[in-house]
Every structure is written in C-alpha cells, then in structure tokens.
C-alpha cells in the first residue's frame, strides 16, 4: 500500500486532518480528521513509501505500549478507513 499522491496531513484549527492538494483536492473535497496516533501512523506511512499492515503495526509497537495483536487490529481498522475514503492505494 501507499499514500496516493495529492493527499497530505495538515494541522487545521488544532486538529490533524488529511486534505487533498492539487488534483487530489478535485475529487476528494473533504477533510479526514485523525487523532494523534492515526496522524503518527500517517507520517510513518508517508516516510515508508510502500507499507503493509504488518510494517505499520511493528512501528506502532516500537513507539507505543501496545501488543502486536492490538497494533495489527488498530492498523487494519485505520488503513481500511483510508481505503474507504480513497487516500491510499
């Protein structure tokens, strides 16, 4: 998986949101709010380029006090949401 071109994380009024820029904004037309952990995961995904659920879950375990099973479940849920709104491929 990877983040689609044209989608970036911004801080808007104290909230972390994914927005479309350029051509990404034309079809997206909305903001996707992320909590602190989800924003951290987005940054890890951007830094990785290509990523998997397992690779992000591993990074989550390294950064936060969470079990591998919980990390994988959380990353699975988050990436499913990102796929649903069309910001990853």
GROMACS .gro file of C-alpha atoms in nm:
model
   89
    1UNK     CA    1   0.000   0.000   0.000
    2UNK     CA    2   0.100   0.362  -0.031
    3UNK     CA    3  -0.043   0.708   0.020
    4UNK     CA    4  -0.197   0.844  -0.301
    5UNK     CA    5  -0.030   1.150  -0.449
    6UNK     CA    6  -0.200   1.475  -0.362
    7UNK     CA    7  -0.301   1.387  -0.005
    8UNK     CA    8  -0.123   1.547   0.289
    9UNK     CA    9  -0.155   1.576   0.664
   10UNK     CA   10  -0.216   1.930   0.787
   11UNK     CA   11  -0.298   2.087   1.121
   12UNK     CA   12  -0.618   2.291   1.091
   13UNK     CA   13  -0.751   2.471   1.398
   14UNK     CA   14  -0.554   2.237   1.624
   15UNK     CA   15  -0.682   1.921   1.451
   16UNK     CA   16  -0.481   1.678   1.236
   17UNK     CA   17  -0.658   1.638   0.903
   18UNK     CA   18  -0.585   1.476   0.570
   19UNK     CA   19  -0.662   1.709   0.283
   20UNK     CA   20  -0.629   1.688  -0.091
   21UNK     CA   21  -0.393   1.923  -0.271
   22UNK     CA   22  -0.381   1.986  -0.642
   23UNK     CA   23  -0.558   1.712  -0.837
   24UNK     CA   24  -0.620   1.521  -0.514
   25UNK     CA   25  -0.847   1.802  -0.395
   26UNK     CA   26  -1.068   1.794  -0.702
   27UNK     CA   27  -1.227   1.457  -0.633
   28UNK     CA   28  -1.176   1.442  -0.255
   29UNK     CA   29  -1.344   1.765  -0.142
   30UNK     CA   30  -1.342   1.690   0.231
   31UNK     CA   31  -1.125   1.672   0.541
   32UNK     CA   32  -1.045   1.349   0.722
   33UNK     CA   33  -0.973   1.416   1.091
   34UNK     CA   34  -0.712   1.197   1.261
   35UNK     CA   35  -0.637   1.153   1.628
   36UNK     CA   36  -0.276   1.179   1.747
   37UNK     CA   37  -0.196   0.811   1.693
   38UNK     CA   38  -0.357   0.798   1.348
   39UNK     CA   39  -0.165   1.111   1.247
   40UNK     CA   40   0.156   0.945   1.369
   41UNK     CA   41   0.073   0.636   1.160
   42UNK     CA   42   0.008   0.855   0.854
   43UNK     CA   43   0.352   1.012   0.895
   44UNK     CA   44   0.509   0.665   0.920
   45UNK     CA   45   0.324   0.555   0.606
   46UNK     CA   46   0.445   0.864   0.418
   47UNK     CA   47   0.805   0.808   0.534
   48UNK     CA   48   0.791   0.440   0.434
   49UNK     CA   49   0.656   0.496   0.084
   50UNK     CA   50   0.526   0.143   0.037
   51UNK     CA   51   0.391  -0.005   0.358
   52UNK     CA   52   0.197  -0.303   0.487
   53UNK     CA   53  -0.033  -0.350   0.783
   54UNK     CA   54   0.242  -0.555   0.948
   55UNK     CA   55   0.511  -0.292   0.892
   56UNK     CA   56   0.296  -0.014   1.039
   57UNK     CA   57   0.188  -0.238   1.329
   58UNK     CA   58   0.555  -0.307   1.406
   59UNK     CA   59   0.631   0.065   1.413
   60UNK     CA   60   0.328   0.122   1.636
   61UNK     CA   61   0.459  -0.137   1.884
   62UNK     CA   62   0.800   0.032   1.887
   63UNK     CA   63   0.651   0.374   1.962
   64UNK     CA   64   0.358   0.289   2.190
   65UNK     CA   65   0.297   0.038   2.468
   66UNK     CA   66   0.063  -0.189   2.272
   67UNK     CA   67   0.055  -0.562   2.195
   68UNK     CA   68   0.126  -0.687   1.843
   69UNK     CA   69  -0.230  -0.815   1.816
   70UNK     CA   70  -0.382  -0.482   1.919
   71UNK     CA   71  -0.145  -0.286   1.696
   72UNK     CA   72  -0.235  -0.502   1.397
   73UNK     CA   73  -0.607  -0.467   1.468
   74UNK     CA   74  -0.576  -0.087   1.503
   75UNK     CA   75  -0.369  -0.052   1.185
   76UNK     CA   76  -0.610  -0.277   0.996
   77UNK     CA   77  -0.904  -0.057   1.101
   78UNK     CA   78  -0.720   0.265   1.016
   79UNK     CA   79  -0.599   0.151   0.674
   80UNK     CA   80  -0.949   0.021   0.594
   81UNK     CA   81  -1.085   0.370   0.666
   82UNK     CA   82  -0.814   0.527   0.450
   83UNK     CA   83  -0.900   0.287   0.167
   84UNK     CA   84  -1.271   0.361   0.208
   85UNK     CA   85  -1.217   0.734   0.155
   86UNK     CA   86  -0.963   0.673  -0.121
   87UNK     CA   87  -0.642   0.823   0.019
   88UNK     CA   88  -0.429   0.508  -0.012
   89UNK     CA   89  -0.374   0.257  -0.291
   0.00000   0.00000   0.00000
